[in-house]
Structures are given as C-alpha cells and as structure tokens.
Amino acid sequence: MYLSIKGLSKSFGELEVLKDIEVNVEKGKVLTIMGPSGSGKTTLLRCLNALEEPSGGVFTFEDGFSLDFDKKVSKQDWLRLRRKSGMVFQSYNLFPHKTALENVTEGPIIVQKREKKQVQEMAERLLAKVGLRDKMHLYPHQLSGGQQQRVGIARALAIEPELMLFDEPTSALDPELIGEVLGVIKELANEGWTMVIVTHEVQFAEQVSDEVLFMDGGYIIEQGPPKQVLKEPKEKRTQQFLQRILNP
Amino acid sequence: MSLLNNVLLTITADMGGWELFKNSLLPMITGGIKYTIPLTLISFAVGIVLALLTAMMRLSNSRFLRAPAVAYVSAIRGTPMLVQLFIVFYGMPSLNITIDPFPSAIIAFSLNVGAYASEIIRASILSIPKGQWEAGYTVGMSHSTTLKRIILPQAARVSIPPLSNTFISLVKDTSLASLILVTELFRRAQEIAARTYDFMLIYVEAAILYWVICFLLSLVQEAIERRLSRYTAR
C-alpha cells in the first residue's frame, strides 16, 4: 500500500465537504474517483496535494511519513506532502509566460536544483512521450487545449513524483481532443504509475482503473473494482448517477 | 482659435521672439537634463520599490503589516502633492531636519509614486488567476518563489500601462519642485519669463519640452509592452 487515509474530513466554514473518508491508494494502481458535482471528489484530490488543508484525519505513506491533521502540521511537512505528488488541473494552469519546454523544466531546475542540461534532456523526452516534441518551443496560447493538457502532464511528471493526481483532466476539452489526453494517461497506467484520477469519463474509468470510488455528499458511497461499481453498482445513488451520465 | 493666433503672433511677430525661443532652449533643456529627468527616474525607481513593498504588505495575512500600508496609501492619496512637498522642504526644518531642495523633492515624489503604484501592483497581482499560484505550488515552489517566478512576471505585463500613466504624470508633477527652489525645467522657464516678460512664449516653450519628453517616454512604454506581451495571444 502506498498511502492510507484515515478519518479525513474537510469543512469550509459551516459546510462539511468531506466526512470521515477512508481510502487506501495502492502502489502502482489507478484509483478513480467519480461522483456528481459538489460530492467532494475534487476536494479529496486537492487534500492529497496540500492545495486544501484537511480539517482532520491521518495520512500514512509507505515510507513511514505520516501526517496528523488533527494537530498542527509544520511547514516542512506541508512541502514534503506536496512534493510527493504531481498535479494535472482541469484548466491546465500552464505558465503562460513560459514555453512548453520551460513549463516542464521550471520545477526541476528552480525547486529541485537539478542540473540544467540533464533536466532539458529529460523534459524533451517527456514532451516527446506526450507527442509534443515539435511543439516544445511554443507558448501555451499557441497550443490547442489537448496539447496544453499534455504539456501539463509532462510538467507534473518532470518533478518525478511518487503519485500522479488528475483533476478532471478532460472536462475543459473539446470532445475530439479528449482521446489524445486519455491516451497519455492510459500509457502512464500501463507503465505502473500510482495515480488518483477524478473524471466523468465512465468508459475511460472502466478501462484504466484498478479501483473506483463513488462519492456523494462528502461520503464515499461505494468502492470496488470498476466492473462492479460501474457495471453492477449496489447503491441506488451510484445507479442513478451512472444512468444520468450514460444516457443524458 | 484666437488664442492660438495670439500664440503664433507672439512667437513670430517680432524676430526677437524666435531669438528668445532659441536662446532659452539651452537653459531649459539643461534644467530638464540636470533635474527634471533625474528627479523623475530616481523618484520612480524608489517609488516602485516602495510600491512593491506596500503591495506585499497589503496582501499579507497579518493585520500588523496591512494596517500601516493602508494608512500610508490613504494619507498620500488624500493630500495634495504640493502640500507633501512643502511639509518635507519647509516643514521638516521645524523638527531640526533640514533637507536640500533636490533630495526633498526625491523624498516627496517617491512617497507619492509609492502609494499610487502600490495600488496598481496590488490589483495586477490579484488579477492573476488562482490556478497560477496552485500550479506553482504543485511543481514544489514555496509561496515566495511562486510570487517571484510565476505571478510577478505576469502581473508586470498587466501593470505596465497604468504604471506608465503614473510615470508620465510624474514627469509633469516634477514641475512642482520649482516651488521648493529646484532649478528644473519649469523653474528655468519662470526665471527667463520674469526677466523678459515674454510669458506666453516661454511657457509654451516649456510645455512643448514636457510634451516631447512625455512623447519619447510613451515610445519606450510601447516597446516594453510589446516585449512583455510576446507570450499572449493577439
């Protein structure tokens, strides 16, 4: 097991968004989170990356690193948590003043202080891997949405994270561009990356996931292998949700 | 139109007008180069540093940092520039602090630019989407590194047009320094006009010189804007 989450809760003021979440993220496996909007799935993902501060709960990593959010968490621990994972955003959030290549090299060179030439070579390899070798000197505004998102994936991979997080990576894309991004993510799954993905793409989730988690109202309603959760859901809310997005 | 006619008449009617125009160019330009331009450049540079500091204080989470920044901006924006200038030059000696005209002007103008520009910088920083901060964090950057490498370069582009406005206003505001005895461009004009009584000619000449300086500066502004916007869609 790569990461065990126990008793995770998160409130924004009065509003409880996550309630007593228990999840295990298995090493080399893909965990997909689905659920209606407002169910807390994105908040859960953002807690893993310290973009949201959990109100309570315990994270324990396989290397023994552990965080207890019922106590005060030190700045170093925050950074350590954040640096474990790479994040791919729904709206890409590329740095508009940097080229595709510079977007990818920024973290390794500035934060990790790695050797510039090696980082450049690695970044070129990563951009080639996502099919953008010939676009690496272009600025984000010169790329299509699908291309921008693939740069976003390369940027997240470049910091050599243990865990890859995807927050609805195809939700902002035109339908014909979704495939190219999902293709890259599938490839990463085949390479054995540990990943947590929030998505609405049922078919994709079925193909890529080892485990699917269905959330509603801040709770995990159902979880299990994709065949079971997506094909024969036990819970009524899961059935209704799937019906709605499969036959809109 | 009769005003314009009068101006042209004054300038061209007697040949002495043209001579005077030429003869007063050198002292005025000298005043411009020795005082107006250095005063503008130094005050603007110091002012921008103050502004950045003030903007950071206003954006901080700590009330003890925010409060003095808010008070400073409010006080400077709520009082006339000329009064600020007089307090520094004529007022401070009462506290046994005597400052020469030129440094007095630098102090007053820097404080003034600092307050106005801090609001521009603060608004520019706030205009950068939250996702840019988050993207910086997720590649492992701290708050300050994200600010420096990701947010400020983008905010700079947003703030160039309004900051250029402040800058060009400053060029013209430096003429107020004539009232605390700095022999800048306009003070020179006043001296010549007092001697020759050719007020219209001399003051129009001064106006033209300010206009030329501001025009040249606006070319620089355009060049900077073009350079900073090379990464955005047009």
PDB file of N, CA and C in Angstrom, chain A residues 46 49 51 79 82-83 85 87 89 93-98 106-107 110-111 139 141 155 159, chain B residues 130-132 134-142 145 149-151 153-154 230-234:
ATOM      1  N   ARG A  46      -7.519  17.399  -3.930  1.00  0.00           N
ATOM      2  CA  ARG A  46      -6.695  18.555  -3.576  1.00  0.00           C
ATOM      3  C   ARG A  46      -6.089  18.426  -2.180  1.00  0.00           C
ATOM      4  N   ASN A  49      -2.738  16.818  -2.256  1.00  0.00           N
ATOM      5  CA  ASN A  49      -1.660  17.641  -2.775  1.00  0.00           C
ATOM      6  C   ASN A  49      -1.446  18.887  -1.922  1.00  0.00           C
ATOM      7  N   LEU A  51      -3.284  21.292  -1.497  1.00  0.00           N
ATOM      8  CA  LEU A  51      -3.893  22.526  -2.007  1.00  0.00           C
ATOM      9  C   LEU A  51      -5.075  22.917  -1.129  1.00  0.00           C
ATOM     10  N   LEU A  79       5.265  20.945   2.712  1.00  0.00           N
ATOM     11  CA  LEU A  79       6.054  20.904   1.480  1.00  0.00           C
ATOM     12  C   LEU A  79       6.358  19.469   1.099  1.00  0.00           C
ATOM     13  N   ARG A  82       3.359  17.912  -0.411  1.00  0.00           N
ATOM     14  CA  ARG A  82       3.090  18.456  -1.736  1.00  0.00           C
ATOM     15  C   ARG A  82       4.059  17.893  -2.770  1.00  0.00           C
ATOM     16  N   ARG A  83       5.301  17.718  -2.366  1.00  0.00           N
ATOM     17  CA  ARG A  83       6.318  17.297  -3.336  1.00  0.00           C
ATOM     18  C   ARG A  83       6.243  15.812  -3.652  1.00  0.00           C
ATOM     19  N   SER A  85       3.591  14.449  -4.871  1.00  0.00           N
ATOM     20  CA  SER A  85       2.684  14.206  -5.985  1.00  0.00           C
ATOM     21  C   SER A  85       2.782  15.269  -7.065  1.00  0.00           C
ATOM     22  N   MET A  87       0.461  17.223 -10.065  1.00  0.00           N
ATOM     23  CA  MET A  87      -0.960  17.516 -10.233  1.00  0.00           C
ATOM     24  C   MET A  87      -1.251  17.963 -11.659  1.00  0.00           C
ATOM     25  N   PHE A  89      -4.301  19.758 -13.751  1.00  0.00           N
ATOM     26  CA  PHE A  89      -5.507  20.528 -13.455  1.00  0.00           C
ATOM     27  C   PHE A  89      -6.537  20.437 -14.580  1.00  0.00           C
ATOM     28  N   ASN A  93      -3.701  25.245 -16.292  1.00  0.00           N
ATOM     29  CA  ASN A  93      -2.869  26.149 -15.483  1.00  0.00           C
ATOM     30  C   ASN A  93      -1.406  26.149 -15.892  1.00  0.00           C
ATOM     31  N   LEU A  94      -1.142  26.097 -17.192  1.00  0.00           N
ATOM     32  CA  LEU A  94       0.243  26.242 -17.631  1.00  0.00           C
ATOM     33  C   LEU A  94       0.701  27.667 -17.357  1.00  0.00           C
ATOM     34  N   PHE A  95       2.020  27.856 -17.245  1.00  0.00           N
ATOM     35  CA  PHE A  95       2.557  29.198 -17.056  1.00  0.00           C
ATOM     36  C   PHE A  95       2.567  29.887 -18.423  1.00  0.00           C
ATOM     37  N   PRO A  96       1.733  30.917 -18.626  1.00  0.00           N
ATOM     38  CA  PRO A  96       1.572  31.474 -19.972  1.00  0.00           C
ATOM     39  C   PRO A  96       2.809  32.208 -20.471  1.00  0.00           C
ATOM     40  N   HIS A  97       3.681  32.619 -19.541  1.00  0.00           N
ATOM     41  CA  HIS A  97       4.861  33.380 -19.960  1.00  0.00           C
ATOM     42  C   HIS A  97       6.065  32.481 -20.203  1.00  0.00           C
ATOM     43  N   LYS A  98       5.828  31.175 -20.207  1.00  0.00           N
ATOM     44  CA  LYS A  98       6.929  30.245 -20.458  1.00  0.00           C
ATOM     45  C   LYS A  98       6.545  29.284 -21.573  1.00  0.00           C
ATOM     46  N   GLU A 106      10.740  24.105 -15.297  1.00  0.00           N
ATOM     47  CA  GLU A 106      10.679  25.055 -14.189  1.00  0.00           C
ATOM     48  C   GLU A 106      10.842  24.386 -12.808  1.00  0.00           C
ATOM     49  N   GLY A 107      10.026  23.388 -12.533  1.00  0.00           N
ATOM     50  CA  GLY A 107      10.089  22.724 -11.223  1.00  0.00           C
ATOM     51  C   GLY A 107      11.446  22.089 -10.951  1.00  0.00           C
ATOM     52  N   ILE A 110      14.296  25.024 -10.839  1.00  0.00           N
ATOM     53  CA  ILE A 110      14.180  26.058  -9.806  1.00  0.00           C
ATOM     54  C   ILE A 110      13.999  25.457  -8.414  1.00  0.00           C
ATOM     55  N   VAL A 111      13.157  24.430  -8.316  1.00  0.00           N
ATOM     56  CA  VAL A 111      12.861  23.893  -6.986  1.00  0.00           C
ATOM     57  C   VAL A 111      13.839  22.793  -6.602  1.00  0.00           C
ATOM     58  N   TYR A 139       4.563  28.757 -26.995  1.00  0.00           N
ATOM     59  CA  TYR A 139       3.925  29.212 -25.765  1.00  0.00           C
ATOM     60  C   TYR A 139       2.540  28.575 -25.652  1.00  0.00           C
ATOM     61  N   HIS A 141      -0.419  29.657 -25.395  1.00  0.00           N
ATOM     62  CA  HIS A 141      -1.516  30.184 -26.214  1.00  0.00           C
ATOM     63  C   HIS A 141      -1.426  29.734 -27.668  1.00  0.00           C
ATOM     64  N   ARG A 155       4.682  18.335 -17.353  1.00  0.00           N
ATOM     65  CA  ARG A 155       5.184  19.188 -16.270  1.00  0.00           C
ATOM     66  C   ARG A 155       5.066  18.481 -14.922  1.00  0.00           C
ATOM     67  N   ILE A 159       8.728  16.518 -12.167  1.00  0.00           N
ATOM     68  CA  ILE A 159       9.251  16.625 -10.806  1.00  0.00           C
ATOM     69  C   ILE A 159       9.438  15.245 -10.179  1.00  0.00           C
TER      70      ILE A 159
ATOM     71  N   LYS B 130      -6.009  32.286  -9.647  1.00  0.00           N
ATOM     72  CA  LYS B 130      -5.553  31.488  -8.514  1.00  0.00           C
ATOM     73  C   LYS B 130      -4.842  30.219  -8.970  1.00  0.00           C
ATOM     74  N   GLY B 131      -5.283  29.694 -10.108  1.00  0.00           N
ATOM     75  CA  GLY B 131      -4.669  28.477 -10.647  1.00  0.00           C
ATOM     76  C   GLY B 131      -3.177  28.616 -10.904  1.00  0.00           C
ATOM     77  N   GLN B 132      -2.712  29.831 -11.166  1.00  0.00           N
ATOM     78  CA  GLN B 132      -1.284  30.034 -11.392  1.00  0.00           C
ATOM     79  C   GLN B 132      -0.493  29.839 -10.097  1.00  0.00           C
ATOM     80  N   GLU B 134      -1.519  27.901  -7.681  1.00  0.00           N
ATOM     81  CA  GLU B 134      -1.599  26.465  -7.390  1.00  0.00           C
ATOM     82  C   GLU B 134      -0.629  25.678  -8.263  1.00  0.00           C
ATOM     83  N   ALA B 135      -0.535  26.095  -9.538  1.00  0.00           N
ATOM     84  CA  ALA B 135       0.396  25.396 -10.430  1.00  0.00           C
ATOM     85  C   ALA B 135       1.824  25.547  -9.912  1.00  0.00           C
ATOM     86  N   GLY B 136       2.152  26.733  -9.413  1.00  0.00           N
ATOM     87  CA  GLY B 136       3.483  26.944  -8.836  1.00  0.00           C
ATOM     88  C   GLY B 136       3.709  26.026  -7.639  1.00  0.00           C
ATOM     89  N   TYR B 137       2.701  25.978  -6.749  1.00  0.00           N
ATOM     90  CA  TYR B 137       2.825  25.110  -5.570  1.00  0.00           C
ATOM     91  C   TYR B 137       3.030  23.653  -5.983  1.00  0.00           C
ATOM     92  N   THR B 138       2.256  23.205  -6.991  1.00  0.00           N
ATOM     93  CA  THR B 138       2.308  21.772  -7.311  1.00  0.00           C
ATOM     94  C   THR B 138       3.607  21.361  -7.993  1.00  0.00           C
ATOM     95  N   VAL B 139       4.365  22.312  -8.560  1.00  0.00           N
ATOM     96  CA  VAL B 139       5.694  21.891  -9.009  1.00  0.00           C
ATOM     97  C   VAL B 139       6.713  22.072  -7.879  1.00  0.00           C
ATOM     98  N   GLY B 140       6.218  22.317  -6.675  1.00  0.00           N
ATOM     99  CA  GLY B 140       7.070  22.285  -5.495  1.00  0.00           C
ATOM    100  C   GLY B 140       7.522  23.654  -4.995  1.00  0.00           C
ATOM    101  N   MET B 141       7.036  24.720  -5.612  1.00  0.00           N
ATOM    102  CA  MET B 141       7.513  26.044  -5.216  1.00  0.00           C
ATOM    103  C   MET B 141       6.872  26.508  -3.921  1.00  0.00           C
ATOM    104  N   SER B 142       7.635  27.319  -3.182  1.00  0.00           N
ATOM    105  CA  SER B 142       7.085  27.965  -1.994  1.00  0.00           C
ATOM    106  C   SER B 142       6.263  29.170  -2.449  1.00  0.00           C
ATOM    107  N   THR B 145       8.642  31.881  -3.944  1.00  0.00           N
ATOM    108  CA  THR B 145       9.185  31.514  -5.261  1.00  0.00           C
ATOM    109  C   THR B 145       8.096  31.629  -6.324  1.00  0.00           C
ATOM    110  N   ARG B 149       8.595  33.978  -9.507  1.00  0.00           N
ATOM    111  CA  ARG B 149       8.830  33.367 -10.825  1.00  0.00           C
ATOM    112  C   ARG B 149       7.570  33.285 -11.678  1.00  0.00           C
ATOM    113  N   ILE B 150       6.410  33.171 -11.033  1.00  0.00           N
ATOM    114  CA  ILE B 150       5.184  32.913 -11.798  1.00  0.00           C
ATOM    115  C   ILE B 150       4.252  34.133 -11.786  1.00  0.00           C
ATOM    116  N   ILE B 151       3.999  34.678 -10.616  1.00  0.00           N
ATOM    117  CA  ILE B 151       2.964  35.715 -10.521  1.00  0.00           C
ATOM    118  C   ILE B 151       3.480  37.086 -10.970  1.00  0.00           C
ATOM    119  N   PRO B 153       5.997  38.128 -12.924  1.00  0.00           N
ATOM    120  CA  PRO B 153       6.208  38.367 -14.361  1.00  0.00           C
ATOM    121  C   PRO B 153       4.898  38.588 -15.113  1.00  0.00           C
ATOM    122  N   GLN B 154       3.859  37.877 -14.711  1.00  0.00           N
ATOM    123  CA  GLN B 154       2.566  38.069 -15.379  1.00  0.00           C
ATOM    124  C   GLN B 154       1.905  39.364 -14.928  1.00  0.00           C
ATOM    125  N   ARG B 230       4.815  39.272 -25.582  1.00  0.00           N
ATOM    126  CA  ARG B 230       5.119  38.362 -26.680  1.00  0.00           C
ATOM    127  C   ARG B 230       4.521  36.980 -26.461  1.00  0.00           C
ATOM    128  N   TYR B 231       4.157  36.663 -25.222  1.00  0.00           N
ATOM    129  CA  TYR B 231       3.635  35.323 -24.974  1.00  0.00           C
ATOM    130  C   TYR B 231       2.115  35.265 -24.982  1.00  0.00           C
ATOM    131  N   THR B 232       1.450  36.400 -25.208  1.00  0.00           N
ATOM    132  CA  THR B 232      -0.017  36.336 -25.171  1.00  0.00           C
ATOM    133  C   THR B 232      -0.612  36.335 -26.566  1.00  0.00           C
ATOM    134  N   ALA B 233      -1.762  35.782 -26.671  1.00  0.00           N
ATOM    135  CA  ALA B 233      -2.469  35.745 -27.953  1.00  0.00           C
ATOM    136  C   ALA B 233      -2.861  37.154 -28.347  1.00  0.00           C
ATOM    137  N   ARG B 234      -2.772  37.463 -29.620  1.00  0.00           N
ATOM    138  CA  ARG B 234      -3.169  38.791 -30.080  1.00  0.00           C
ATOM    139  C   ARG B 234      -4.304  38.670 -31.067  1.00  0.00           C
TER     140      ARG B 234
END
